[in-house]
Amino acid sequence: MEQQRLKSRTEIPEASKWHLEDIFSDNDQWEKAFADVETLLGEGKKFEGHLTDAPETLIGCFEWMDDLSLQIEEVYTYARMRRDEDNRNALYQALTDRAGTLAVKVSSSASFVVPELLAMPEGRLKEFQATSQKMKLYTQALDDILRKKEHILSSVEEKLLAEVGELAEAPGAIFSMANNADLKFPSINDEAGQSVELTKGNFIQFMESHKQGVRKEAFETLYHTYEKQKNTWAATLNSSVKSDVFFAKARNYPSAIEASIDDDRVPLAVYDSLINTVHEFLPQMHRYVQLRKKALKLNELHMYDIYVPIVPETTMTITYEEAKDMLLDGLKPLGQDYLRILEEGLQKKWIDVYENEGKTSGAYSWGTYSSHPYVLLNHQDTLDSVFTLAHEMGHALHTFFSNREQPHLYAGYKIFVAEVASTLNEALVMEHLLETTKDPNTLAYLINHYLEQFRGTIFRQTMFAEFEKKIHSVVEEGGALTADSLSEIYRDLNAVYYGSEVILDPEIAIEWARIPHFYNAFYVYKYATGFSAATAFARAILDEGEPAVARYLKFLSGGSSDYPIELLRKAGVDMETPVPVRNALQVFTGLVERLETLLA
């Protein structure tokens, strides 16, 4: 029997590929834009040392920076997304590398601006703001700069840090190439006994298999492959953590975590409160694990038994076309304007749908201010892929609304709120399915899937967040991160989060080696806070209707025109209290009870 294999890029139908020509029609146009950025770089010299001269000079400098930002965004995004189509493509490896180097030059060329603004007498800046109507546009941007005064260095030091930025990206770039382009997994036997190449894209599909032997083989094969290079993965992650610590110290922050979350003006108490609140509900997580063990009729529950649906009679094979229809039905509560834009995205090649050889794993939404948003998928015909589509289109429409309503300066929303729109979409699609499903087995299957979203997004991401906090503390206290120490920390956290009912298979200790988000430190906690905020929005939209939709769409249109905590508060969700996280986990508790009843 012929072994199934991944298709090459050329074998993927054109209708299933995104249309990056909406950014640049061809590589020649990209080269011209690259050259334009290089030319524009030099124009900053006329502003350097003169920002205090007149309001017009300062405004001119802001406009130059915004233009430069807009153009480098297009140059870098196009190159990187082309590379993501097939990471082995040498042409787009080179274009991405060139674009990355140019982006560092862009950052360096504008490095004089913030130090000059901070050195400017406060009265002079207030005078500019009082005498120039145009200055009002920059009120929020200036506030965001001035509040960080104690963390901004001299012009010379800022320039040096900007130039070091390219080196700081090396650990993540090395991990990405090793993980996506070079790492190959052996073949395993699927449920039919057919030899199939294991990939990062189909791994979860195998973990959802109802045959424990298939799950076990996929689990062990994946992690044994990572284990063979554990010291390389450890050295790479250690370098990334050291880079985080270096930049935090350079900018006079007490810790790397405080440096990171200050970008969103999020208090450290929000991060710690998330971990503490989740720990409060770990008994409910353990209760869910016990239910899983009982429902699967297993004497021992292993880490490779965590993903399999616990309603074995139900299987859901959902094509991409069916997934799109489910999305449109589930998101009707968001109103006609939202649905119209969603349909446009689904129909007009915003999305790169299927996995192919060399393609970047996972899923994301990206794009540029001048183009529409884009979505990268690695679609499998599973329920999970339906929710991935819902998730990424949530990001895409958040971007669309912010781009439509905000100037480029404020269009890019902060990461803290980025996961709200995506997980709200998932919640509404799930609520629709729970409402319309009559078959008890399918209903139990869906509740199980919803519980998995809670487990994967609140519990698992908070475990990741706690792991990040711990490994950065090790380095900040002068310790060393080795493969063994990373694995020990990671294994111990799994023991706490999953409880005594789960056999901690030794392979799980190396899972940290395959998580790309660890190279963007203190990011993952935002999945958990975003999920909690999204749960609050979903309940309001379903309960109140139009008034809640209006508040939500205004939030989506906010970009970075205010701080993320404030944007959420204005829309009715206060993340500075533990209430949204606690309420979300009470929904989790109710779902566990409901599933216990269905499976009794």
XYZ file of N, CA and C in Angstrom, residues 424 427 530-544 548 551 572-575 579-580 583-584:
81
model
N -13.689 34.811 21.065
C -15.125 35.103 21.051
C -15.789 34.356 19.889
N -16.259 30.823 20.824
C -17.320 30.661 21.827
C -18.707 30.740 21.182
N -7.475 36.599 27.326
C -8.338 36.874 26.176
C -9.542 35.947 26.130
N -9.317 34.668 26.434
C -10.415 33.696 26.471
C -11.444 34.101 27.526
N -10.949 34.552 28.657
C -11.844 34.966 29.741
C -12.665 36.185 29.336
N -12.007 37.179 28.729
C -12.725 38.368 28.260
C -13.730 37.999 27.172
N -13.326 37.084 26.276
C -14.208 36.656 25.191
C -15.447 35.952 25.734
N -15.265 35.152 26.789
C -16.393 34.471 27.411
C -17.394 35.495 27.951
N -16.871 36.569 28.539
C -17.730 37.647 29.056
C -18.485 38.338 27.917
N -17.789 38.637 26.817
C -18.442 39.274 25.663
C -19.512 38.358 25.058
N -19.177 37.071 24.923
C -20.116 36.127 24.307
C -21.414 36.055 25.099
N -21.288 35.990 26.421
C -22.483 35.913 27.261
C -23.324 37.186 27.089
N -22.651 38.340 27.043
C -23.374 39.610 26.899
C -24.069 39.689 25.544
N -23.390 39.270 24.477
C -23.965 39.328 23.126
C -25.189 38.419 23.024
N -25.086 37.212 23.573
C -26.207 36.269 23.506
C -27.365 36.693 24.407
N -27.042 37.342 25.527
C -28.095 37.748 26.480
C -28.741 39.084 26.114
N -27.908 40.059 25.671
C -28.415 41.424 25.437
C -28.725 41.723 23.983
N -24.962 44.962 23.182
C -23.671 44.307 23.448
C -22.853 44.184 22.168
N -21.239 47.553 21.516
C -20.057 47.763 22.391
C -18.876 46.944 21.890
N -17.058 46.945 28.904
C -17.760 46.251 29.980
C -17.026 45.089 30.626
N -15.728 44.923 30.331
C -14.963 43.799 30.902
C -13.737 44.348 31.641
N -13.668 44.135 32.948
C -12.575 44.686 33.762
C -11.572 43.582 34.117
N -10.438 43.573 33.389
C -9.438 42.521 33.590
C -8.526 42.783 34.792
N -12.465 38.642 38.315
C -13.844 38.240 37.985
C -13.974 37.568 36.611
N -13.436 38.150 35.514
C -13.617 37.485 34.212
C -13.016 36.071 34.172
N -15.215 33.812 36.397
C -16.495 33.516 35.740
C -16.330 32.517 34.602
N -15.244 32.672 33.834
C -14.983 31.726 32.737
C -14.782 30.316 33.283
